[in-house]
Coordinates of C-alpha atoms in Angstrom, one line a residue:
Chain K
X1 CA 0.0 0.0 0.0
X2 CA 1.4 3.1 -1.0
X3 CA 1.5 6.1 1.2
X4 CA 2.5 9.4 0.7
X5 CA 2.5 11.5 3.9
X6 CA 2.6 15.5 3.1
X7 CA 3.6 18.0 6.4
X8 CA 3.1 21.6 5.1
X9 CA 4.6 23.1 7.9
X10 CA 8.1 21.7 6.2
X11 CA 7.5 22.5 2.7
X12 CA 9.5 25.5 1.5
X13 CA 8.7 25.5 -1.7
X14 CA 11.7 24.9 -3.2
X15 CA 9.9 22.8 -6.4
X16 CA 13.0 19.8 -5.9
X17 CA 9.7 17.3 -5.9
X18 CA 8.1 18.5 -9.1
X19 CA 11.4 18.5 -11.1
X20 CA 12.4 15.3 -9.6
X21 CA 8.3 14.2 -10.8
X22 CA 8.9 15.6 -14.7
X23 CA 12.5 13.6 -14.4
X24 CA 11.8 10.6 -13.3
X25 CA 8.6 10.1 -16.0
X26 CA 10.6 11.3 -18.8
X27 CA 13.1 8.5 -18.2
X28 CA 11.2 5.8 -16.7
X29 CA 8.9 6.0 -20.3
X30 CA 12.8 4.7 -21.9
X31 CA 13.2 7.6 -23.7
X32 CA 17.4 8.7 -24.2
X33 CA 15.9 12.0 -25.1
X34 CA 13.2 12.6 -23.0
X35 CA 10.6 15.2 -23.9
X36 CA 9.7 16.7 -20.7
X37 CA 5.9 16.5 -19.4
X38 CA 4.4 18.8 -17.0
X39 CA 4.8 17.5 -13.1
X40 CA 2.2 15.3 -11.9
X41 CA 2.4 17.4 -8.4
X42 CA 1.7 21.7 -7.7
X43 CA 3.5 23.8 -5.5
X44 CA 0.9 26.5 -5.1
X45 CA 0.8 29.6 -3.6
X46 CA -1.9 29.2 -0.3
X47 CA -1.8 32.6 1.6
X48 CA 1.2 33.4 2.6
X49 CA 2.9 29.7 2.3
X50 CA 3.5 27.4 -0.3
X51 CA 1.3 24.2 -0.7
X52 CA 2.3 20.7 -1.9
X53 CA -0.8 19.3 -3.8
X54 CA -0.2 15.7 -4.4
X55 CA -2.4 12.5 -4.5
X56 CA -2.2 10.6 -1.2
X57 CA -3.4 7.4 -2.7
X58 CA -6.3 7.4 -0.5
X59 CA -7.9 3.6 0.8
X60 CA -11.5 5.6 -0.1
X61 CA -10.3 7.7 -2.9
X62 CA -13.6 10.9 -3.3
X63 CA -11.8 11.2 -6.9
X64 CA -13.0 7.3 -7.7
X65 CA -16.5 8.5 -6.3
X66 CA -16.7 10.9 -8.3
X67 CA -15.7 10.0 -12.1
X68 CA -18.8 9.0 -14.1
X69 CA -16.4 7.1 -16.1
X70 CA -14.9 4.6 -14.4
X71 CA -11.9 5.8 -15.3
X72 CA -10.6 6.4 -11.2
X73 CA -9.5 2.8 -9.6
X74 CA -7.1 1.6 -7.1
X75 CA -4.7 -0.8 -8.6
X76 CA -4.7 -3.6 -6.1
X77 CA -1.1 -4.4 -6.8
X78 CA 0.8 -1.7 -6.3
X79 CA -1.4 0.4 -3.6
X80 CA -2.1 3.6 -5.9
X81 CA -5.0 5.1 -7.6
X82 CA -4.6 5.4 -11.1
X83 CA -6.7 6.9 -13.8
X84 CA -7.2 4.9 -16.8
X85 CA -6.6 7.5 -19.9
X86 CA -9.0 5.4 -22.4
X87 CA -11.6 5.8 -20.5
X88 CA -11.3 9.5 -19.3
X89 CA -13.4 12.1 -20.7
X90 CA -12.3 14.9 -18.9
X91 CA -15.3 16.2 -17.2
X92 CA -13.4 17.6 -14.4
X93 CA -15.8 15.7 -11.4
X94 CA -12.5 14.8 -9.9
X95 CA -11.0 17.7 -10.0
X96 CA -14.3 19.4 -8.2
X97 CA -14.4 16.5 -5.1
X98 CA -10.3 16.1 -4.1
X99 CA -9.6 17.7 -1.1
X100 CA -6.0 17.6 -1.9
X101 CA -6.4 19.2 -5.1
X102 CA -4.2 16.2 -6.1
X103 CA -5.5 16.5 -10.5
X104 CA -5.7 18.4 -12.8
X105 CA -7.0 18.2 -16.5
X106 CA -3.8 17.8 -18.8
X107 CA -4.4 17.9 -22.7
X108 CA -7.8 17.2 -21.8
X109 CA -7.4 14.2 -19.4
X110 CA -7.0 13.9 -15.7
X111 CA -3.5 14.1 -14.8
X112 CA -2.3 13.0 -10.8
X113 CA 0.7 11.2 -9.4
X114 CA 0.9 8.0 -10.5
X115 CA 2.4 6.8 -7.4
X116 CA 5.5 6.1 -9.5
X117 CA 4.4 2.6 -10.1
X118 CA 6.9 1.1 -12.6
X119 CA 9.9 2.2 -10.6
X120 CA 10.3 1.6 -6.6
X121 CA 8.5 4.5 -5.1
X122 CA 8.0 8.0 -5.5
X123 CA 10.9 9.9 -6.3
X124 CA 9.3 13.3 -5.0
X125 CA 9.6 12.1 -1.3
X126 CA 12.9 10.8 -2.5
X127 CA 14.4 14.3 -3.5
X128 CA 12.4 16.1 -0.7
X129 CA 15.5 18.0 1.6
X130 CA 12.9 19.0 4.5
X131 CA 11.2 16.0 5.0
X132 CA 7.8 18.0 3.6
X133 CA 6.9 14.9 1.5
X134 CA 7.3 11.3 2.9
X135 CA 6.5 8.0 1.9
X136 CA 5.1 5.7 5.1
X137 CA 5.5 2.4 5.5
X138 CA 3.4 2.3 9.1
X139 CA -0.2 2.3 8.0
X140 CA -1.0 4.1 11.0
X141 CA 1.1 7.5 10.6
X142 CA -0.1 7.3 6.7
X143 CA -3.5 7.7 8.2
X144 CA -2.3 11.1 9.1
X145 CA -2.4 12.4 6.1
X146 CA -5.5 10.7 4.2
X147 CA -8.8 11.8 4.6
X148 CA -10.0 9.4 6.9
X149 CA -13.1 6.8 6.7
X150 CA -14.0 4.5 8.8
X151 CA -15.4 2.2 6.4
X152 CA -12.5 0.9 4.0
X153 CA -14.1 -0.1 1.0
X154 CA -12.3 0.4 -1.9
X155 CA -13.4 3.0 -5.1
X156 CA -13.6 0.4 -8.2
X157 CA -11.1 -2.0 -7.4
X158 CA -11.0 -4.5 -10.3
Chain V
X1 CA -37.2 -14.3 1.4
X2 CA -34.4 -12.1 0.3
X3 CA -32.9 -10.4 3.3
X4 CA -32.0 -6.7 1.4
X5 CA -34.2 -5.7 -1.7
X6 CA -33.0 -2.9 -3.8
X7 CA -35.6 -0.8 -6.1
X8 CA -33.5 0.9 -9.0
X9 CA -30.4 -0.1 -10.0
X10 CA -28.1 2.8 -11.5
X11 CA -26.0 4.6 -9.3
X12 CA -27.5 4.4 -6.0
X13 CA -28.7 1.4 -6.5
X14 CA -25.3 -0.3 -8.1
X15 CA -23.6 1.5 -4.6
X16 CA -25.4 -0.2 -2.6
X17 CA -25.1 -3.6 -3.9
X18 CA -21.5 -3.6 -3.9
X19 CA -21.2 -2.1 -0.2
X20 CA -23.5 -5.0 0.7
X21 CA -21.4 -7.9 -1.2
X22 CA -18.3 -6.5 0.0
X23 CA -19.6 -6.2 4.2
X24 CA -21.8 -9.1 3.8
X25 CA -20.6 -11.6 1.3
X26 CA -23.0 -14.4 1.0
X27 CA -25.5 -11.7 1.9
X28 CA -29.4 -12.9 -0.1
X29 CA -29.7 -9.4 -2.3
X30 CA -32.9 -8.6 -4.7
X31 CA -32.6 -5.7 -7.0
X32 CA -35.8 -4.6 -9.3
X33 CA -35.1 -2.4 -12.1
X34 CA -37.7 -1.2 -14.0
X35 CA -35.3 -1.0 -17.1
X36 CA -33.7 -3.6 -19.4
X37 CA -30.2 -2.3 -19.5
X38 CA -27.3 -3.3 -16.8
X39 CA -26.9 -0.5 -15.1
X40 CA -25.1 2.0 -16.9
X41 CA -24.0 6.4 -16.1
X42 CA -26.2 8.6 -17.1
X43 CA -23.5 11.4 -17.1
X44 CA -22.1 9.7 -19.6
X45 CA -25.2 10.4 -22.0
X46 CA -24.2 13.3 -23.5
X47 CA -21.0 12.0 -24.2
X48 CA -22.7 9.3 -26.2
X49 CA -24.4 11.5 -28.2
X50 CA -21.4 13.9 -28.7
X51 CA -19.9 10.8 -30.1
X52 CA -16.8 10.5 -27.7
X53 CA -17.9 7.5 -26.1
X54 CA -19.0 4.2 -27.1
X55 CA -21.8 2.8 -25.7
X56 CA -19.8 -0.1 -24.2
X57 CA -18.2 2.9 -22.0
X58 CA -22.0 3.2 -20.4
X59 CA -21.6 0.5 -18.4
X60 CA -21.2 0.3 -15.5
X61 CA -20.6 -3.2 -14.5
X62 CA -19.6 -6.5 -16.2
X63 CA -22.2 -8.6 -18.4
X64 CA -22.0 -11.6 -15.3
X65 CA -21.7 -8.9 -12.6
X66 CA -25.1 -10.5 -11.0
X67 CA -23.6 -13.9 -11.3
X68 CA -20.6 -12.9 -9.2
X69 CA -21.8 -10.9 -6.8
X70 CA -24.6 -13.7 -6.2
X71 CA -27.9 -11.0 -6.3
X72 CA -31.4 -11.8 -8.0
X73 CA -31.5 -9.3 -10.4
X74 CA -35.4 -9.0 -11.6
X75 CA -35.6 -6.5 -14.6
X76 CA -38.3 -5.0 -16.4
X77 CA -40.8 -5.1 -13.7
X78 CA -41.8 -2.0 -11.0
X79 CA -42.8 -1.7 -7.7
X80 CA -46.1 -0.7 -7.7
X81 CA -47.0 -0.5 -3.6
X82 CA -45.0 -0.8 -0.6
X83 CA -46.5 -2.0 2.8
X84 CA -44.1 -0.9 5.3
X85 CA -45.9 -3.1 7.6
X86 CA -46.4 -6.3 6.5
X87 CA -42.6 -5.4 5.3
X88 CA -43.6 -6.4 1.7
X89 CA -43.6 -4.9 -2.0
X90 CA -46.4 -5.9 -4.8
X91 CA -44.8 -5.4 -8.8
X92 CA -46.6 -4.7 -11.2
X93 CA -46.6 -8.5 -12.5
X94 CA -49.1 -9.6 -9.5
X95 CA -45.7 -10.7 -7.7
X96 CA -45.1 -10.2 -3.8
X97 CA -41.9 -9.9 -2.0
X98 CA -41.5 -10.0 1.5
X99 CA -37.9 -8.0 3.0
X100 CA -35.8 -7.3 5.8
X101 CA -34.5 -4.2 4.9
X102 CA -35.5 -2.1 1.5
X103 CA -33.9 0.6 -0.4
X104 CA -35.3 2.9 -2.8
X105 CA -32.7 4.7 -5.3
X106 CA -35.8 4.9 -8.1
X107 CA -34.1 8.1 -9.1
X108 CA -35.8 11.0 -11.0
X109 CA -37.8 11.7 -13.8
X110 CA -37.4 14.8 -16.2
X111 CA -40.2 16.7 -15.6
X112 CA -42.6 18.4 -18.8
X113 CA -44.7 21.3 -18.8
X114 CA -48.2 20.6 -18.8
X115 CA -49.7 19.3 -22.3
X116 CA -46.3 17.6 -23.4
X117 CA -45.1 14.2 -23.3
X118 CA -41.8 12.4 -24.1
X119 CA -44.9 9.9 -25.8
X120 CA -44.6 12.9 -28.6
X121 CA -42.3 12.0 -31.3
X122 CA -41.1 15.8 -31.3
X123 CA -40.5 15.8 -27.6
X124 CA -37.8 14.2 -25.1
X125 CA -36.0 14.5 -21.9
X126 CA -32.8 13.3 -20.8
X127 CA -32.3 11.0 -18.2
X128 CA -32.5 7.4 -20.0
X129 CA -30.6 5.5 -22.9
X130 CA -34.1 5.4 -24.6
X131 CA -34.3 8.8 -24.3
X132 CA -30.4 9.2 -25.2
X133 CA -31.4 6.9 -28.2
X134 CA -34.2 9.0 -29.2
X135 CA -32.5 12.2 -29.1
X136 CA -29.8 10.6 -31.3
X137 CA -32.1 9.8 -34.0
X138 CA -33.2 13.5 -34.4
X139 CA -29.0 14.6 -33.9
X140 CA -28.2 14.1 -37.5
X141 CA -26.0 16.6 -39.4
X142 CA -27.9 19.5 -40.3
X143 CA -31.2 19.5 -38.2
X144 CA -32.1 21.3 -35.6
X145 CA -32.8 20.4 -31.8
X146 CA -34.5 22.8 -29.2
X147 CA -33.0 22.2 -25.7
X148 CA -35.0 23.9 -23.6
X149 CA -33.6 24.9 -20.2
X150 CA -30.7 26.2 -19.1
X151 CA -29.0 24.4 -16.2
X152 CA -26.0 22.3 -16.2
X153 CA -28.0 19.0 -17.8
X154 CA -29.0 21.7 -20.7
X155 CA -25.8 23.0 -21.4
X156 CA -24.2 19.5 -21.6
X157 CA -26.7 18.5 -23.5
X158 CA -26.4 21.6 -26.0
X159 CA -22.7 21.4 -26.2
X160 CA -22.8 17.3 -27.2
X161 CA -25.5 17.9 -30.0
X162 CA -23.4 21.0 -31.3
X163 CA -20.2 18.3 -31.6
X164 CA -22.6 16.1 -33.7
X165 CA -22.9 18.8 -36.0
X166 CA -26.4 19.9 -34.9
X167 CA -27.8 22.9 -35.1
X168 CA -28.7 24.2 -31.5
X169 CA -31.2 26.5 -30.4
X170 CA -30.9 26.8 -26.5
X171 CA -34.0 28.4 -25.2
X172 CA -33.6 29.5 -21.3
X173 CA -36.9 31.2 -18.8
X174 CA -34.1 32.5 -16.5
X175 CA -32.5 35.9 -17.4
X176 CA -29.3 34.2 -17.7
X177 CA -28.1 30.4 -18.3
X178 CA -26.9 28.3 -15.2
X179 CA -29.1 30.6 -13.0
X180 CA -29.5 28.1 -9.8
X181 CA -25.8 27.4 -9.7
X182 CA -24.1 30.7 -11.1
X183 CA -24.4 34.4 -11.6
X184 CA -24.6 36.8 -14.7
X185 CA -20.6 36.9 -15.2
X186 CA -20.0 33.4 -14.7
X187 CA -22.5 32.2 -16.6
X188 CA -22.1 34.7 -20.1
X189 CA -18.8 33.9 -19.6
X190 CA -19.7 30.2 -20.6
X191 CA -22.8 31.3 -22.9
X192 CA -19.8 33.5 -24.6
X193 CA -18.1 30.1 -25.3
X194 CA -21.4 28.0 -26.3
X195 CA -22.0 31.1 -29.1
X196 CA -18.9 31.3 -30.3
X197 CA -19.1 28.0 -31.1
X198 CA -22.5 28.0 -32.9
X199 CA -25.3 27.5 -30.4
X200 CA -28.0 29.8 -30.9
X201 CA -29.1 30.7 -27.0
X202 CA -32.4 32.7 -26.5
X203 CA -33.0 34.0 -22.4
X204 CA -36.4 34.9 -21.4
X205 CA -38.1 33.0 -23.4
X206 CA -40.3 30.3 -22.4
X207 CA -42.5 26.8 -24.6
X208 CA -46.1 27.3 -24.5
X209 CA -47.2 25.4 -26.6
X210 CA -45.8 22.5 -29.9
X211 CA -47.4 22.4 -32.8
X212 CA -46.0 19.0 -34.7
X213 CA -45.7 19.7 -38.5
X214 CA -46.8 16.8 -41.4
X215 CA -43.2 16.3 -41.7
X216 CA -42.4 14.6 -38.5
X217 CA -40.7 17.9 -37.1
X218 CA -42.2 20.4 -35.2
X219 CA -43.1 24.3 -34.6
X220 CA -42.4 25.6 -30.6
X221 CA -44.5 28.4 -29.7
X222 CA -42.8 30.6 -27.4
X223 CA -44.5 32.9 -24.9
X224 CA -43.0 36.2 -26.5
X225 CA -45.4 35.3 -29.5
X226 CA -42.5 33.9 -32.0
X227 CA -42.6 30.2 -33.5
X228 CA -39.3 27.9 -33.4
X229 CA -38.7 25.3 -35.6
X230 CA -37.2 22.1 -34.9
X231 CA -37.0 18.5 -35.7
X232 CA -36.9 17.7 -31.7
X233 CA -37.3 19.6 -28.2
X234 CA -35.4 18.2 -25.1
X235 CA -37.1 19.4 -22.1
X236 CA -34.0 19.5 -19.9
X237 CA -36.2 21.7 -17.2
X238 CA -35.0 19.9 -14.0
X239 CA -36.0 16.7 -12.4
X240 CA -38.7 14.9 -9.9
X241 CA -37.6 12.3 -8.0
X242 CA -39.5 9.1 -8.5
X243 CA -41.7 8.4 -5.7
X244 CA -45.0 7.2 -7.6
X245 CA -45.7 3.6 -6.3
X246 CA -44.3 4.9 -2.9
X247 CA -47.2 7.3 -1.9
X248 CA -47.5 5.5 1.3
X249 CA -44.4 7.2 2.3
X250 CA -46.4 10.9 1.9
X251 CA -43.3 12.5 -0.1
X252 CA -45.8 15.5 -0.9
X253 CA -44.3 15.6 -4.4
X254 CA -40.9 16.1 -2.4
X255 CA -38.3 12.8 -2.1
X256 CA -38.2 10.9 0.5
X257 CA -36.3 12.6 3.5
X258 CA -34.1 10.3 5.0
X259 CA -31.7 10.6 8.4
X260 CA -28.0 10.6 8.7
X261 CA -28.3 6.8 8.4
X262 CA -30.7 7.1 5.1
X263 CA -32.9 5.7 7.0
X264 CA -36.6 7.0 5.6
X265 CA -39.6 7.5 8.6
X266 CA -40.4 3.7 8.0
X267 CA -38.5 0.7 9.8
X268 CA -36.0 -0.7 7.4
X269 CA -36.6 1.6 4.3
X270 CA -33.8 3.7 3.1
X271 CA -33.6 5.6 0.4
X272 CA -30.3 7.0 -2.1
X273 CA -30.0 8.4 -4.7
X274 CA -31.6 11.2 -6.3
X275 CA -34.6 10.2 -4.8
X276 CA -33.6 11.1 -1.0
X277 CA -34.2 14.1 0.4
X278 CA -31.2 14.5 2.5
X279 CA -29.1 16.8 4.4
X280 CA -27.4 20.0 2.3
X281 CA -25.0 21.8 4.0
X282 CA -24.8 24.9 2.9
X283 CA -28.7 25.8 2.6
X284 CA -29.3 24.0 5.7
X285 CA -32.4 21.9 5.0
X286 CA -33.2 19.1 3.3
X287 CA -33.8 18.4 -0.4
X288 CA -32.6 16.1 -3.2
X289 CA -29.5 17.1 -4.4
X290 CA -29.4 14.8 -7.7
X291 CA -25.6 14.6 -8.5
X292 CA -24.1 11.9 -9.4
X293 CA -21.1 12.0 -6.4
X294 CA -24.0 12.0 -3.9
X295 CA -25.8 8.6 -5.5
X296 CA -22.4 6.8 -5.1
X297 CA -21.7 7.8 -1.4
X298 CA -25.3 7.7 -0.5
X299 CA -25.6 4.1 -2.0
X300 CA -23.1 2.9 -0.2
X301 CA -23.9 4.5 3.2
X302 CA -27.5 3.3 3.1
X303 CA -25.8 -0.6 1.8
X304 CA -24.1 -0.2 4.7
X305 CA -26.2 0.8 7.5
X306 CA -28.8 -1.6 5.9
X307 CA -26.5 -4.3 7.1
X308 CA -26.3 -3.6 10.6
X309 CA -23.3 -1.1 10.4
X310 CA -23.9 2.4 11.7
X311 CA -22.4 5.0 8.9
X312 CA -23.4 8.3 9.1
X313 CA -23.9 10.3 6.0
X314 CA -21.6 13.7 6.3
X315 CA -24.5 15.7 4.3
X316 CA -24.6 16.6 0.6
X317 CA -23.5 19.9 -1.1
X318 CA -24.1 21.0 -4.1
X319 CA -21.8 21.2 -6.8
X320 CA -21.3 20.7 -10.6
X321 CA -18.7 20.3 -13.0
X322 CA -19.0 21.7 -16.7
X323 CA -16.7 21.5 -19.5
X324 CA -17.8 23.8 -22.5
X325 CA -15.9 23.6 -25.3
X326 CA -12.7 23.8 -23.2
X327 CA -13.8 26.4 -20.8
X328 CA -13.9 24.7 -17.3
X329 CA -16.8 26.0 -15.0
X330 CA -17.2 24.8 -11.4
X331 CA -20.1 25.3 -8.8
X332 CA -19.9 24.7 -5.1
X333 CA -22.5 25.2 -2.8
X334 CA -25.2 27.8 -2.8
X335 CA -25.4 30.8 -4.8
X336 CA -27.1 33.6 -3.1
X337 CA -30.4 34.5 -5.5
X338 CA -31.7 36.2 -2.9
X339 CA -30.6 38.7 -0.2
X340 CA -31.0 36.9 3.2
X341 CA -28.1 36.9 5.4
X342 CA -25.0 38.6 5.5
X343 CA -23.2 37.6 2.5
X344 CA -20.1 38.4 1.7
X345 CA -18.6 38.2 -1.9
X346 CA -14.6 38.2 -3.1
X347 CA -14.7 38.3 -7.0
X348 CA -11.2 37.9 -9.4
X349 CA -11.7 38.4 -12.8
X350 CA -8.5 37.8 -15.5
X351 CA -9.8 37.7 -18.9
X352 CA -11.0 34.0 -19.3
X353 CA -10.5 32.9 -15.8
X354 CA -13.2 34.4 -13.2
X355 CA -13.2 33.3 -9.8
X356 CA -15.6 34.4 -7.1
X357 CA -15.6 32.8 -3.1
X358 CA -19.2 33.6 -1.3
X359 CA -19.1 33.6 2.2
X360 CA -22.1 33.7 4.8
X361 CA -21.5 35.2 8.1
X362 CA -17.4 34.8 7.4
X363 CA -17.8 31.3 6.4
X364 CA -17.2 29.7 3.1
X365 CA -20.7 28.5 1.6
X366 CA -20.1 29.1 -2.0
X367 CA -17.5 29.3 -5.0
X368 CA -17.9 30.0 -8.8
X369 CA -15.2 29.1 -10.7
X370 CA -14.8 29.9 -14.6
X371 CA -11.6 29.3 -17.0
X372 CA -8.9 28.0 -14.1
X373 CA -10.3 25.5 -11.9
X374 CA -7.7 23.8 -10.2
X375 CA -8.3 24.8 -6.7
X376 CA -11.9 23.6 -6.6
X377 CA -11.5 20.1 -4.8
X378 CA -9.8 22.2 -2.1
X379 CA -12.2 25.1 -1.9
X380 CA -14.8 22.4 -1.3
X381 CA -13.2 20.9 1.3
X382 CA -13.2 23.8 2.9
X383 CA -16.6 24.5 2.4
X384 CA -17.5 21.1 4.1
X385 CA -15.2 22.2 7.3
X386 CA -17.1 25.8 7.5
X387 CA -20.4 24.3 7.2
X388 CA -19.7 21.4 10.0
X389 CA -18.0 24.0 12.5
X390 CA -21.2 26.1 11.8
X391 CA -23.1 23.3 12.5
X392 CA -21.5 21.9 15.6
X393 CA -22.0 26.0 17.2

């Protein structure tokens, strides 16, 4: 089960997790060239402080709720939610329910962290110097960070 | 006897059967649908006639999806009475089923002005793949389609038929399009967009009466004394939830009002769906706030509780989601259409983007957002805290 764990009170803002994000796709698609994408996380401006947006992989993702698609599911093997591109139609429901303000529409299709799935673990939390964005192992301090249900039924697990 | 029977399977419905399954596996579940098709997502509709999905993409579950979740799925059939009593439901084929606990997620019907019926070749609503099928006959290249109203089911709808090349005459009672959920700048921000791209949009105007033509089209009459030609008119004019063979519940026209538990005045009936009445946080009362987000949780809360577990339904709030020919607009909450309270308003305007955060008595109750959209999920969060603190004072 992946976890990522955000504390905004140690973000500075310093954008090491998005480039480390745009890096890490370009070259885990094979590419010897890679044509930069846009990072799958924000840094955005929230009052007078920086704000990492970033999926947390939630057990009860609102975002798999939400899509009228079926294009939000938690991929059982790896502990992330993904969003399936073919069946996306970019209607922005997810966008409107994450708390996190973890997507966002990309060339027309909902764009969040993948969770870094075809590699071993986030690279963001990897490059992070403050310790702002974590990866948790213990179930219990991830729960710190989710938005928290008691019931733990999955979104569309398939 | 079946321990849990379900009446209407789509969203609610669907919910509800797979919170069951999955807290209760071997649990005995009946679901009656009153249509033919698996369930499938009605927000997906307009998509279909847009032509950007298939209509494999409508579904919402497998072909065998009965089979493995073990339900008795009867189709085609309606409840026609309820006796809360006795516990039991007659259909309308004479048959009588007895249950422990029942949910009603019978949804909503479009709703007609009086003299028209979707029975009319020349008229339709939305809400159905027959009525989807219907309207797609009449989208051909070239001919014209009246939708008339202008809320966020209109607009959708107006946009799809435009992408299959229709010609598109909106026609809109309200001063202004998306009047429930937005105000004047907002919303001829996106009416801007919907002209631009060819969509012919007429506000103030209202259908009194259709005159069908020998050619299978029709003439609208509109209450300002002009005539509108059209091959079809989509009545997209809001919906009413479904509460006919339930009139021993006294619904009043309204939904059926259920608790935090979706549990309706009746022991063991809960309702979901855009049929409930529940909970909205911002107006602070209860109504039926048919979005499809609320349907899925609602579902699943009333599956739940239905099986002995106590989960408590956080309340619903209104929101929608539009896409207009790549203009993003986003509605949370309420929209203050009239004066009462102390309202406070912060507007930013930046050519296409337009944002605007409404606040009640210093708390966030309401946000319009138009062109950049990102912050939405977290603006509505924070809605949902303000409204809970304000409740718990």
């Amino acid at each position: 089960m992946l976890t990522l764990k955000v504390d905004p009170v140690k973000c500075d803002g310093c954008g090491r997790c998005a480039v480390a994000c745009q890096v890490g796709h370009a070259f885990s698609s094979g590419g010897r060239l890679p044509v930069f994408a846009a990072p799958l996380l924000w840094i955005r401006q929230s009052g007078d402080s920086k704000r990492i947006e970033i999926c947390r992989h939630c057990e009860t993702p609102v975002c798999a709720d939400a899509c009228v698609a079926g294009a939000i599911y938690c991929d059982a093997g790896s502990g992330t939610v993904q969003v399936c591109a073919d069946k996306c139609i970019g209607c922005y429901s997810c966008v409107m329910d994450c708390p996190f303000g973890a997507l966002c529409l990309q060339e027309g299709l909902a764009a969040k962290c993948d969770g870094c799935r075809d590699i071993n673990g986030p690279l963001c939390a990897k490059h992070c110097p403050t310790g702002a964005l974590q990866t948790a192992a213990d179930s219990r301090a991830a729960a710190a960070s989710r938005r928290r249900g008691r019931l733990l039924l999955t979104g569309r697990a398939r | 006897m079946s321990k849990y029977l379900i009446i209407g399977y789509s969203t609610a419905g669907l919910s509800a059967v797979r919170a069951l399954t999955e807290y209760e596996p071997r649990a005995s579940i009946t679901v009656i649908s009153a249509e033919r098709h698996l369930p499938y997502s009605r927000v997906l509709l307009t998509h279909f006639i847009a032509g950007k999905v298939q209509r494999r993409d409508l579904d919402l579950v497998v072909p065998d999806f009965s089979q493995q979740a073990g339900i008795t799925l009867l189709q085609g059939v309606r409840a026609v009475h309820i006796d809360p009593g006795e516990k039991r439901v007659m259909l309308d084929n004479g048959e009588r089923l007895s249950y422990r606990a029942l949910l009603l997620s019978t949804g909503s019907s479009p709703i007609f002005p009086e003299g028209l019926t979707p029975s009319d070749p020349c008229v339709a609503g939305l809400r159905s793949l027959e009525d989807c099928e219907k309207i797609m006959r009449h989208a051909v290249p070239g001919a014209a389609v009246a939708v008339i109203g202008g809320g966020p089911v209109g607009v959708k709808l107006a946009c799809a038929l435009r992408e299959a090349g229709v010609s598109v005459h909106m026609l809109v009672s309200s001063p202004h399009l998306l009047s429930q959920v937005a105000d004047e700048e907002a919303a001829g921000m996106v009416r801007k967009r919907m002209e631009a791209c060819g969509i012919n949009i007429l506000t103030g105007v209202d259908v009194s009466g259709l005159e069908p033509d020998s050619d299978g089209a029709a003439t609208l009459m509109l209450n300002d004394g002009t005539e509108l030609a059209c091959s079809l008119a989509v009545f997209c004019k809001g919906v009413r939830p479904n509460t006919e063979p339930l009139q021993v519940l006294q619904t009043r026209g309204g939904g059926i009002r259920v608790d935090k538990f979706m549990r309706s005045v009746f022991e063991d009936i809960y309702a979901a769906g855009d049929v409930a009445e529940t909970f909205e946080i911002t107006r602070r009362q209860y109504c039926t706030a048919a979005i499809w987000p609320h349907a899925v949780r609602q579902g699943r809360l009333a599956g739940l509780n239905m099986a002995g577990c106590e989960a408590p339904y956080g309340g619903s709030l209104f929101r929608n989601a539009l896409e207009v020919f790549g203009l993003p607009f986003i509605s949370i909450g309420i929209h203050p259409v009239s004066s009462c309270g102390n309202w406070d308003m912060e507007i930013c305007r930046d050519g296409l983007v337009y944002r605007k955060l409404i606040y009640r008595e210093n708390s966030l109750v309401g946000a319009q957002l138009v062109g950049r959209v990102e912050e939405a999920g977290a603006l509505q969060a924070e809605i949902r805290r303000c409204a809970v603190q304000d409740l718990d004072e």
